[in-house]
Coordinates of C-alpha atoms in Angstrom, one line a residue:
Chain A
X10 CA 3.6 55.6 -37.3
X11 CA 6.7 54.9 -38.8
X12 CA 10.2 55.2 -37.6
X13 CA 11.0 58.1 -39.4
X14 CA 7.9 59.7 -38.6
X15 CA 8.5 58.9 -35.0
X16 CA 11.9 60.2 -35.2
X17 CA 11.2 63.8 -36.2
X18 CA 7.4 64.0 -34.4
X19 CA 9.8 63.4 -31.3
X20 CA 13.0 65.8 -32.5
X21 CA 9.5 68.0 -33.1
X22 CA 8.0 67.5 -29.8
X23 CA 4.8 66.0 -31.0
X24 CA 2.7 63.3 -30.3
X25 CA 2.5 62.9 -34.0
X26 CA 3.0 63.7 -36.8
X27 CA 2.2 62.5 -40.6
X28 CA 3.5 62.2 -44.6
X29 CA 2.8 66.0 -45.4
X30 CA 3.2 67.7 -42.4
X31 CA 5.8 70.3 -42.2
X32 CA 7.4 70.2 -38.7
X33 CA 10.5 72.1 -37.2
X34 CA 13.2 69.7 -35.3
X35 CA 15.5 70.4 -32.6
X36 CA 18.8 68.8 -34.3
X37 CA 21.1 66.5 -32.5
X38 CA 24.3 67.2 -34.9
X39 CA 25.1 69.8 -38.1
X40 CA 28.0 68.5 -40.1
X41 CA 29.5 70.2 -43.1
X42 CA 32.7 69.7 -44.6
X43 CA 35.7 71.9 -46.8
X44 CA 33.7 72.2 -49.6
X45 CA 29.9 73.1 -48.4
X46 CA 31.8 74.5 -45.2
X47 CA 33.0 77.7 -46.9
X48 CA 29.3 78.6 -48.3
X49 CA 28.2 77.8 -45.1
X50 CA 30.0 80.0 -42.9
X51 CA 29.6 83.1 -45.3
X52 CA 25.4 82.4 -44.7
X53 CA 25.9 82.0 -40.9
X54 CA 28.5 85.9 -41.4
X55 CA 24.8 87.4 -43.6
X56 CA 23.0 86.2 -40.8
X57 CA 24.4 88.4 -38.1
X58 CA 24.7 85.2 -36.1
X59 CA 27.5 85.6 -34.0
X60 CA 28.5 81.9 -32.4
X61 CA 26.9 78.9 -33.5
X62 CA 23.5 77.3 -31.8
X63 CA 26.2 74.9 -29.8
X64 CA 29.8 74.2 -30.6
X65 CA 29.6 70.5 -29.4
X66 CA 26.5 69.7 -31.3
X67 CA 28.5 70.9 -34.6
X68 CA 30.8 68.7 -37.3
X69 CA 33.5 69.9 -39.3
X70 CA 35.1 67.5 -41.6
X71 CA 37.6 68.6 -43.9
X72 CA 37.6 65.5 -45.7
X73 CA 36.6 66.1 -49.4
X74 CA 39.9 68.0 -51.4
X75 CA 42.6 67.3 -47.9
X76 CA 45.3 66.5 -48.0
X77 CA 44.2 70.2 -49.5
X78 CA 44.9 69.6 -53.3
X79 CA 45.6 72.3 -54.5
X80 CA 46.1 76.4 -53.2
X81 CA 42.6 77.7 -53.4
X82 CA 41.5 74.4 -51.6
X83 CA 43.9 75.3 -49.4
X84 CA 42.0 78.1 -48.7
X85 CA 38.9 76.9 -48.1
X86 CA 40.0 74.5 -45.7
X87 CA 41.8 76.9 -44.2
X88 CA 39.0 79.2 -43.1
X89 CA 36.9 76.3 -41.8
X90 CA 40.1 75.6 -39.6
X91 CA 40.0 79.3 -38.8
X92 CA 35.9 79.1 -37.9
X93 CA 36.3 76.2 -35.8
X94 CA 38.7 77.5 -33.5
X95 CA 37.1 81.0 -33.4
X96 CA 33.5 79.1 -32.1
X97 CA 34.8 76.9 -29.8
X98 CA 34.2 73.7 -32.6
X99 CA 35.7 70.9 -31.0
X100 CA 34.7 68.2 -33.1
X101 CA 36.6 69.5 -36.0
X102 CA 38.4 66.5 -38.1
X103 CA 41.6 67.2 -40.8
X104 CA 44.5 65.5 -40.1
X105 CA 45.2 62.9 -37.0
X106 CA 41.8 61.6 -36.6
X107 CA 40.3 62.1 -38.9
X108 CA 38.9 60.7 -42.4
X109 CA 35.7 60.7 -44.6
X110 CA 32.9 62.1 -42.8
X111 CA 30.2 59.8 -43.0
X112 CA 32.6 57.3 -41.5
X113 CA 34.2 59.0 -38.9
X114 CA 30.8 60.8 -37.8
X115 CA 29.5 57.6 -36.2
X116 CA 32.8 55.6 -35.6
X117 CA 33.3 59.0 -33.0
X118 CA 30.0 57.8 -31.7
X119 CA 28.9 61.7 -32.9
X120 CA 25.6 60.0 -33.9
X121 CA 23.1 57.6 -31.9
X122 CA 19.3 56.2 -32.7
X123 CA 17.5 58.6 -32.0
X124 CA 19.4 61.1 -33.2
X125 CA 18.8 64.0 -35.8
X126 CA 21.2 65.1 -37.6
X127 CA 21.8 67.3 -41.1
X128 CA 24.7 67.4 -43.0
X129 CA 25.9 69.6 -45.9
X130 CA 26.3 66.8 -47.8
X131 CA 24.2 64.6 -49.2
X132 CA 25.3 61.3 -47.8
X133 CA 24.7 62.3 -44.8
X134 CA 21.5 59.9 -45.3
X135 CA 24.5 56.9 -43.8
X136 CA 23.5 57.1 -40.6
X137 CA 19.9 56.0 -41.0
X138 CA 21.4 52.8 -40.3
X139 CA 21.8 52.9 -36.7
X140 CA 18.2 54.4 -36.1
X141 CA 18.4 58.3 -36.3
X142 CA 16.9 60.9 -38.6
X143 CA 19.5 61.6 -40.9
X144 CA 19.4 63.2 -44.1
X145 CA 21.6 65.6 -46.6
X146 CA 20.8 69.6 -46.9
X147 CA 22.9 72.5 -49.1
X148 CA 25.6 75.1 -47.2
X149 CA 22.6 77.9 -46.3
X150 CA 19.9 75.0 -44.5
X151 CA 23.3 74.4 -42.5
X152 CA 24.0 78.0 -41.7
X153 CA 21.4 78.5 -40.7
X154 CA 20.6 75.0 -38.4
X155 CA 24.4 76.5 -37.1
X156 CA 22.5 79.6 -35.7
X157 CA 19.1 78.0 -34.2
X158 CA 20.3 74.6 -33.8
X159 CA 16.8 73.3 -35.3
X160 CA 15.7 72.7 -39.1
X161 CA 12.2 72.2 -41.1
X162 CA 11.3 69.1 -42.5
X163 CA 8.4 68.1 -44.8
X164 CA 7.9 64.7 -43.4
X165 CA 8.1 62.1 -46.0
X166 CA 6.2 59.0 -46.7
X167 CA 8.1 55.8 -46.0
X168 CA 8.5 53.2 -48.8
X169 CA 9.4 49.6 -46.7
X170 CA 12.3 46.8 -48.4
X171 CA 11.8 44.0 -46.9
X172 CA 15.1 41.8 -47.5
X173 CA 14.3 38.6 -46.8
X174 CA 16.7 35.3 -46.6
X175 CA 20.5 35.4 -47.0
X176 CA 23.5 36.4 -49.5
X177 CA 25.4 34.4 -51.5
X178 CA 28.7 33.9 -51.5
X179 CA 30.2 37.1 -52.7
X180 CA 26.8 39.3 -52.3
X181 CA 27.2 42.2 -49.9
X182 CA 25.0 45.3 -48.2
X183 CA 26.6 47.0 -51.5
X184 CA 24.9 44.4 -54.1
X185 CA 21.7 44.6 -52.0
X186 CA 21.3 48.2 -52.8
X187 CA 22.4 48.9 -55.7
X188 CA 19.5 45.9 -56.8
X189 CA 17.2 48.1 -55.0
X190 CA 18.5 51.2 -57.6
X191 CA 17.7 49.3 -60.5
X192 CA 14.6 48.7 -59.4
X193 CA 12.8 51.8 -58.4
X194 CA 15.2 53.9 -60.2
X195 CA 17.1 57.6 -59.4
X196 CA 14.6 58.8 -58.4
X197 CA 11.7 56.2 -57.3
X198 CA 11.6 56.8 -53.6
X199 CA 11.8 61.0 -54.4
X200 CA 11.0 62.7 -51.0
X201 CA 10.1 59.3 -49.6
X202 CA 11.9 57.2 -47.1
X203 CA 13.6 54.1 -47.5
X204 CA 12.8 51.8 -44.2
X205 CA 14.9 48.5 -44.8
X206 CA 14.1 45.8 -42.7
X207 CA 13.0 42.2 -42.5
X208 CA 14.5 39.0 -40.8
X209 CA 17.8 39.3 -43.0
X210 CA 18.6 42.6 -41.1
X211 CA 20.1 40.8 -38.7
X212 CA 23.0 39.3 -40.6
X213 CA 24.4 42.6 -42.7
X214 CA 26.8 44.0 -40.0
X215 CA 26.9 47.9 -39.1
X216 CA 29.2 48.2 -42.1
X217 CA 26.8 46.7 -44.5
X218 CA 24.2 49.2 -43.1
X219 CA 25.8 51.9 -43.0
X220 CA 26.9 51.5 -47.0
X221 CA 22.7 50.4 -47.9
X222 CA 21.8 54.2 -46.4
X223 CA 24.7 56.0 -47.7
X224 CA 23.3 55.2 -51.0
X225 CA 19.9 55.8 -50.6
X226 CA 19.9 59.2 -51.5
X227 CA 20.7 57.3 -54.7
X228 CA 17.0 56.5 -55.5
X229 CA 16.5 60.3 -54.2
X230 CA 15.2 59.3 -50.7
X231 CA 14.8 61.5 -47.9
X232 CA 16.6 59.3 -45.9
X233 CA 17.5 55.9 -45.1
X234 CA 16.7 53.9 -41.8
X235 CA 17.5 50.7 -40.2
X236 CA 15.7 50.3 -36.6
X237 CA 18.0 50.0 -34.3
X238 CA 18.2 46.3 -33.5
X239 CA 21.6 44.5 -30.5
X240 CA 24.4 44.6 -32.8
X241 CA 23.3 48.7 -33.5
X242 CA 23.4 49.2 -29.4
X243 CA 27.3 46.4 -29.3
X244 CA 28.0 48.5 -32.0
X245 CA 27.2 52.1 -30.0
X246 CA 28.9 50.7 -27.0
X247 CA 31.8 52.6 -25.9
X248 CA 31.8 55.0 -28.5
X249 CA 29.0 57.6 -26.3
X250 CA 28.0 58.9 -23.1
X251 CA 24.8 59.7 -24.4
X252 CA 22.2 57.2 -24.6
X253 CA 20.6 56.0 -27.7
X254 CA 16.7 56.1 -27.6
X255 CA 15.4 52.7 -30.1
X256 CA 12.2 53.6 -32.4
X257 CA 10.8 51.2 -33.9
X258 CA 7.9 50.7 -36.9
X259 CA 4.7 49.8 -35.3
X260 CA 3.0 46.8 -37.1
X261 CA 0.4 49.2 -38.4
X262 CA 2.3 51.7 -39.7
X263 CA 1.1 52.7 -43.2
X264 CA 3.6 52.7 -45.9
X265 CA 3.5 54.4 -49.6
X266 CA 4.7 51.0 -51.2
X267 CA 6.3 47.9 -50.4
X268 CA 9.6 46.0 -52.1
X269 CA 10.5 42.6 -51.2
X270 CA 14.3 41.5 -51.9
X271 CA 15.3 37.7 -51.3
X272 CA 19.1 38.4 -50.9
X273 CA 19.5 34.6 -52.0
X274 CA 18.8 35.5 -55.1
X275 CA 20.7 38.3 -55.9
X276 CA 24.1 37.9 -57.8
X277 CA 27.0 40.9 -57.7
X278 CA 25.8 43.7 -59.2
X279 CA 27.5 46.5 -61.2
X280 CA 25.9 49.6 -62.0
X281 CA 26.8 50.4 -65.5
X282 CA 27.6 55.0 -66.7
X283 CA 26.0 57.2 -66.6
X284 CA 23.3 56.1 -64.1
X285 CA 23.6 54.5 -60.5
X286 CA 20.3 52.7 -61.7
X287 CA 22.2 51.0 -64.7
X288 CA 22.9 47.6 -63.0
X289 CA 23.1 44.7 -64.3
X290 CA 24.0 41.2 -62.5
X291 CA 27.3 40.0 -62.6
X292 CA 26.4 37.4 -65.3
X293 CA 25.0 39.8 -67.5
X294 CA 28.1 42.6 -67.7
X295 CA 30.3 41.1 -70.9
X296 CA 33.7 41.8 -71.2
X297 CA 34.7 45.1 -70.1
X298 CA 38.1 46.7 -69.3
X299 CA 39.4 48.2 -67.0
X300 CA 42.0 51.6 -66.4
X301 CA 41.9 51.4 -62.4
X302 CA 40.0 50.7 -60.1
X303 CA 39.0 52.7 -56.8
X304 CA 38.4 51.0 -52.9
X305 CA 36.9 53.2 -50.3
X306 CA 35.2 56.3 -50.4
X307 CA 32.0 56.4 -47.9
X308 CA 30.5 53.8 -49.3
X309 CA 32.6 51.1 -48.8
X310 CA 35.7 52.5 -47.2
X311 CA 35.2 50.3 -43.9
X312 CA 38.2 47.9 -42.6
X313 CA 35.4 45.5 -43.2
X314 CA 35.9 46.3 -46.7
X315 CA 39.6 46.5 -46.5
X316 CA 39.8 42.9 -45.4
X317 CA 37.2 41.7 -47.9
X318 CA 39.2 42.6 -50.9
X319 CA 41.9 41.8 -49.1
X320 CA 41.5 38.2 -49.1
X321 CA 40.9 38.9 -52.8
X322 CA 43.5 40.3 -54.1
X323 CA 45.9 38.4 -51.3
X324 CA 49.0 36.3 -53.2
X325 CA 47.7 37.7 -56.8
X326 CA 49.1 40.4 -58.6
X327 CA 46.7 44.0 -60.1
X328 CA 46.4 43.5 -64.3
X329 CA 48.9 45.5 -66.0
X330 CA 48.4 49.1 -67.2
X331 CA 45.7 49.0 -64.4
X332 CA 45.5 51.1 -61.2
X333 CA 44.4 50.2 -58.2
X334 CA 44.1 53.0 -55.6
X335 CA 43.3 51.7 -51.8
X336 CA 41.8 54.4 -49.8
X337 CA 40.7 53.4 -45.8
X338 CA 38.1 55.8 -44.6
X339 CA 40.0 57.6 -42.2
X340 CA 43.4 57.6 -40.2
X341 CA 42.2 54.5 -37.5
X342 CA 41.2 52.8 -40.4
X343 CA 44.6 53.2 -41.7
X344 CA 46.1 52.1 -38.8
X345 CA 44.0 49.0 -37.8
X346 CA 44.4 48.1 -41.9
X347 CA 48.1 48.1 -41.4
X348 CA 48.3 46.1 -38.5
X349 CA 46.4 43.2 -40.2
X350 CA 49.1 43.2 -43.1
X351 CA 45.8 44.8 -45.2
X352 CA 48.2 47.0 -46.2
X353 CA 50.6 45.1 -47.1
X354 CA 48.9 42.4 -49.0
X355 CA 47.7 45.5 -51.1
X356 CA 50.7 46.8 -52.0
X357 CA 52.9 43.6 -52.1
X358 CA 50.1 42.5 -55.1
X359 CA 50.5 46.3 -56.8
X360 CA 47.8 48.2 -55.5
X361 CA 48.2 52.3 -54.6
X362 CA 48.0 52.7 -50.8
X363 CA 46.7 55.9 -50.1
X364 CA 45.4 58.2 -46.9
X365 CA 42.4 58.9 -46.6
X366 CA 39.9 61.4 -48.9
X367 CA 37.0 61.2 -51.2
X368 CA 39.2 62.4 -53.8
X369 CA 38.5 60.5 -56.6
X370 CA 35.0 59.3 -55.6
X371 CA 34.0 63.2 -56.9
X372 CA 36.7 63.8 -60.0
X373 CA 38.6 65.4 -57.0
X374 CA 42.4 64.0 -56.9
X375 CA 44.2 60.7 -55.9
X376 CA 42.9 59.3 -59.5
X377 CA 40.7 61.4 -62.1
X378 CA 40.6 59.9 -65.6
X379 CA 41.5 61.0 -68.4
X380 CA 38.6 60.9 -71.8
X381 CA 38.4 57.4 -72.9
X382 CA 39.3 55.8 -69.2
X383 CA 37.0 53.4 -67.5
X384 CA 37.0 53.0 -63.7
X385 CA 35.4 50.4 -61.9
X386 CA 35.2 51.8 -57.9
X387 CA 33.6 51.1 -54.7
X388 CA 32.0 55.0 -54.5
X389 CA 28.1 55.7 -54.6
X390 CA 27.4 57.2 -58.4
X391 CA 28.6 57.4 -61.6
X392 CA 26.9 60.7 -64.1
X393 CA 28.4 61.6 -66.9
X394 CA 32.6 63.2 -65.2
X395 CA 31.8 62.2 -62.3
X396 CA 35.2 61.0 -61.7
X397 CA 37.0 63.5 -64.5
X398 CA 36.9 63.3 -68.0
X399 CA 33.3 63.6 -69.3
X400 CA 34.1 60.7 -71.7
X401 CA 35.5 58.7 -69.3
X402 CA 32.9 56.0 -67.6
X403 CA 32.5 54.9 -63.8
X404 CA 30.7 51.8 -63.1
X405 CA 29.8 50.7 -59.7
X406 CA 30.5 47.8 -57.7
X407 CA 31.0 46.3 -54.0
X408 CA 34.5 46.0 -52.9
X409 CA 34.4 42.1 -54.1
X410 CA 33.6 43.2 -57.5
X411 CA 36.6 45.9 -57.2
X412 CA 38.8 43.6 -56.8
X413 CA 38.7 40.6 -58.8
X414 CA 38.2 43.3 -61.6
X415 CA 41.3 44.9 -60.6
X416 CA 43.3 41.5 -60.4
X417 CA 41.2 40.6 -63.9
X418 CA 41.9 43.8 -65.8
X419 CA 37.9 43.6 -66.7
X420 CA 34.8 43.7 -64.9
X421 CA 34.7 40.2 -62.4
X422 CA 33.1 38.6 -59.8
X423 CA 35.9 36.7 -57.0
X424 CA 34.2 33.3 -58.5
X425 CA 35.6 34.1 -62.3
X426 CA 39.0 34.1 -60.6
Chain P
X3 CA 8.5 87.3 -60.7
X4 CA 7.4 88.1 -64.2
X5 CA 10.6 86.9 -67.2
X6 CA 11.0 87.1 -70.4
X7 CA 13.6 84.7 -72.6
X8 CA 14.6 81.8 -73.9
X9 CA 13.9 77.9 -73.3
X10 CA 17.7 76.5 -73.2
X11 CA 16.2 72.3 -73.1
X12 CA 17.7 69.1 -71.0
X13 CA 17.0 65.7 -70.6
X14 CA 15.9 63.3 -67.0
X15 CA 18.3 63.0 -64.4
X16 CA 20.7 66.5 -64.8
X17 CA 22.4 65.9 -62.3
X18 CA 24.9 68.4 -60.2
X19 CA 28.1 67.4 -61.1
X20 CA 26.3 68.0 -64.9
X21 CA 25.6 71.5 -63.7
X22 CA 28.8 72.5 -61.6
X23 CA 31.8 69.5 -61.8
X24 CA 33.3 69.2 -58.1
X25 CA 36.9 70.4 -59.5
X26 CA 35.3 73.9 -59.9
X27 CA 34.5 73.4 -56.3
X28 CA 37.1 74.7 -54.7
X29 CA 35.9 77.9 -55.3
X30 CA 32.7 79.6 -54.1
X31 CA 32.6 82.8 -56.5
X32 CA 28.9 83.1 -58.4
X33 CA 31.0 84.6 -61.6
X34 CA 33.1 81.9 -61.3
X35 CA 31.0 79.7 -61.5
X36 CA 28.3 80.4 -63.6
X37 CA 31.2 80.5 -65.7
X38 CA 31.5 76.2 -65.8
X39 CA 27.7 76.3 -65.4
X40 CA 25.8 72.8 -67.2
X41 CA 30.0 72.5 -68.7
X42 CA 29.8 68.7 -69.2
X43 CA 26.9 67.9 -71.0
X44 CA 26.5 71.4 -73.1
X45 CA 29.8 72.8 -73.6
X46 CA 28.3 76.2 -75.1
X47 CA 25.8 76.4 -72.3
X48 CA 27.7 79.6 -70.8
X49 CA 28.3 81.3 -74.5
X50 CA 24.1 80.9 -75.4
X51 CA 22.9 82.5 -72.4
X52 CA 21.6 85.5 -71.7
X53 CA 20.5 87.4 -68.5
X54 CA 16.1 86.1 -67.8
X55 CA 16.8 83.1 -70.1
X56 CA 15.2 79.6 -68.7
X57 CA 16.8 76.1 -68.5
X58 CA 13.5 73.2 -69.1
X59 CA 14.4 69.5 -68.6
X60 CA 12.4 66.3 -67.1
X61 CA 12.5 64.5 -64.1
X62 CA 14.5 64.9 -61.2
X63 CA 16.7 67.5 -61.7
X64 CA 19.2 68.7 -60.2
X65 CA 19.6 65.0 -58.9
X66 CA 23.0 63.4 -57.2
X67 CA 25.3 65.7 -54.9
X68 CA 24.2 68.4 -52.7
X69 CA 26.3 71.3 -53.7
X70 CA 24.3 74.5 -53.6
X71 CA 27.0 75.5 -56.0
X72 CA 24.9 74.1 -58.6
X73 CA 22.0 76.6 -57.6
X74 CA 24.3 79.7 -57.8
X75 CA 25.9 78.8 -60.7
X76 CA 22.3 78.8 -62.6
X77 CA 21.2 81.6 -61.4
X78 CA 24.8 83.9 -61.6
X79 CA 24.5 82.8 -65.5
X80 CA 21.9 84.6 -65.5
X81 CA 18.5 82.0 -65.4
X82 CA 15.5 83.9 -64.2
X83 CA 13.2 80.1 -63.5
X84 CA 14.3 76.6 -63.9
X85 CA 10.7 74.4 -64.9
X86 CA 11.1 71.4 -64.5
X87 CA 8.6 67.9 -64.4
X88 CA 9.8 67.6 -61.2
X89 CA 12.9 67.7 -58.5
X90 CA 15.1 66.5 -56.5
X91 CA 14.4 67.2 -52.8
X92 CA 17.4 68.9 -51.8
X93 CA 18.2 70.9 -55.1
X94 CA 14.5 72.0 -54.6
X95 CA 15.1 73.5 -51.2
X96 CA 18.3 75.0 -52.2
X97 CA 16.9 76.9 -55.0
X98 CA 14.4 78.3 -52.2
X99 CA 16.9 78.8 -50.0
X100 CA 19.1 80.8 -52.7
X101 CA 16.1 82.6 -54.1
X102 CA 16.4 81.2 -57.9
X103 CA 12.7 80.0 -58.9
X104 CA 12.1 76.8 -59.4
X105 CA 8.6 75.6 -61.5
X106 CA 7.1 72.2 -61.4
X107 CA 5.1 72.1 -65.1
X108 CA 6.0 68.5 -66.5
X109 CA 3.6 69.5 -69.2
X110 CA 5.8 72.6 -70.0
X111 CA 8.5 70.1 -69.4
X112 CA 7.3 68.4 -72.3
X113 CA 5.9 70.8 -75.1
X114 CA 8.6 74.0 -75.3
X115 CA 11.1 73.0 -77.2
X116 CA 14.8 74.1 -77.3
X117 CA 14.7 78.3 -78.6
X118 CA 11.6 78.4 -77.9
X119 CA 11.0 81.9 -76.7
X120 CA 8.7 82.5 -73.0
X121 CA 7.2 84.0 -70.6
X122 CA 6.9 83.1 -67.0
X123 CA 5.0 84.9 -64.2
X124 CA 5.5 83.1 -61.1
X125 CA 2.1 84.6 -59.2
X126 CA -0.6 84.3 -62.1
X127 CA 1.0 80.4 -62.2
X128 CA 1.8 80.8 -66.6
X129 CA 3.8 79.8 -68.7
X130 CA 3.8 82.1 -72.1
X131 CA 5.3 80.1 -75.1
X132 CA 5.9 83.0 -77.7
X133 CA 7.5 80.2 -79.9
X134 CA 4.6 77.9 -80.5
X135 CA 1.4 79.6 -79.2
X136 CA 1.0 77.3 -75.8
X137 CA 0.4 78.3 -72.8
X138 CA 0.4 76.3 -69.3
X139 CA -0.1 77.1 -65.6
X140 CA 1.5 75.6 -62.2
X141 CA 0.4 75.9 -59.0
X142 CA 1.7 78.7 -56.5
X143 CA 4.2 77.5 -53.6
X144 CA 2.2 77.7 -50.6
X145 CA 3.3 76.8 -46.9
X146 CA 7.3 77.0 -46.1
X147 CA 8.2 77.8 -49.7
X148 CA 6.5 80.7 -50.2
X149 CA 7.5 81.9 -47.0
X150 CA 11.0 81.3 -47.9
X151 CA 10.2 83.0 -51.7
X152 CA 8.6 86.3 -50.3
X153 CA 11.3 86.6 -47.8
X154 CA 13.9 86.5 -50.9
X155 CA 15.5 83.7 -49.3
X156 CA 16.4 81.7 -46.3
X157 CA 19.2 84.4 -44.6
X158 CA 16.9 86.8 -45.0
X159 CA 13.5 84.6 -43.3
X160 CA 16.6 83.1 -40.5
X161 CA 17.8 86.6 -40.0
X162 CA 14.3 88.1 -39.2
X163 CA 13.3 84.6 -36.9
X164 CA 17.1 85.8 -35.3
X165 CA 15.9 89.0 -35.0
X166 CA 12.8 88.1 -32.9
X167 CA 15.0 85.4 -30.5
X168 CA 17.6 88.1 -29.4
X169 CA 14.2 90.3 -28.3
X170 CA 13.0 87.5 -26.1

């Protein structure tokens, strides 16, 4: 079996599963946020359920429209807050100690290797980086799961993505996943599991693995996964009292497809509007001026990403007419970035530094675009209207390319500065 | 379910931001959401659509975000079924959960034109295009998908499960 099959089998109490099987799995965690939880709570009530199955195995994170951007959002957040209090759900995060859900859940040790997790947010696939089975669902699935503590799945086929050799300078995990999506397409892994393996994995940090798994959904995948190794175990150490379970694919596991990526041949990637699969190498980008740069989001809002951006921005200044918005992924990361002097570096360079939020990634607040405007961002989607007006454009890239572009005023590599 | 109406045609990869933009996600009200359905890629959709109509699209319909607001908006706008070459997985699951009929039929998705008058019968597995005279067939849902449709959605199915549990 592949690691995904093993994770599902274990949670279903089955000895073995194969692609196409329908299984019912016990859940280790159910997640929802400020825009998906309101519907989930309404459906929960309609079920006739009174108590959630286990208040310790539910996480409610308000991050999309927070700090509340208008009255409706405030009402929605309050509904989630009230429900958490009513049900005794301790893993409720909004302000102090909060942040973007897919950044804080692993940081707080709420997901560990071996877990089966669902979240009412498509980027729940992020936690596969820990060697967990983690997938996005809708609000009603989350409601049923909050009541029952279990969820049905159709076991997906797996695609094995083997990463070899090593990344060149200025090339990062974000470029790896953008390149893959460019290669296989936004439905290239539809209903399938993307399993990342190979000798280069050991050199990719946990932050990089989270970035890669975060965008598995952009290829249509059911989940992304990286088998736990020494680095994973060390990273989780001290974050949880639970015992992580490290599973791995068997040598004779069957894959629907094999993809190999030679990282040494990879240059920084940029996804052009209006599909994540519309990728080009930085050398083929041409001359594209930008109005806004965004560094943050669940994809690249970690301390490592901020350090990389700061290294490029330090001693330089944001180009005239460009808004460069930095959004640390969590309250903790924001504090750490401040202590390391990164926030000062950003401010001195003319960047704007925000409190953690999903904000502009989905065109909500904190940097929405007008018609005709162009943004380069470390986010994960660039569909029509994603960051604002339907006639605006979003280009996806790594923190390094986004930072360099903010300084240059046009899309470029740090090498061009 | 058997319904008749007009086809509203779209291409591949119609994503959930196109179906309902994030700026409208600060409400859960189906009728409010319906008022903004497909807005960023087809501003006239809401004024053009009549109850019973169909959305007909290419590959990977509903890709992107998991927002359940997307199938909710489509259903509340009066669409009786979405016919597509195939569906993105979260959207597919959400649609079944809330009782929005979805039909996977690549041939129909390709052959049907915008404005064609259709009759769809999900039990018989047929789509009749009265404008072109063509007919298409599709495989009926099976397993949990069929169970969900038969129950009327996940809430109904889960209510029954919870009641069983309470009796144990």
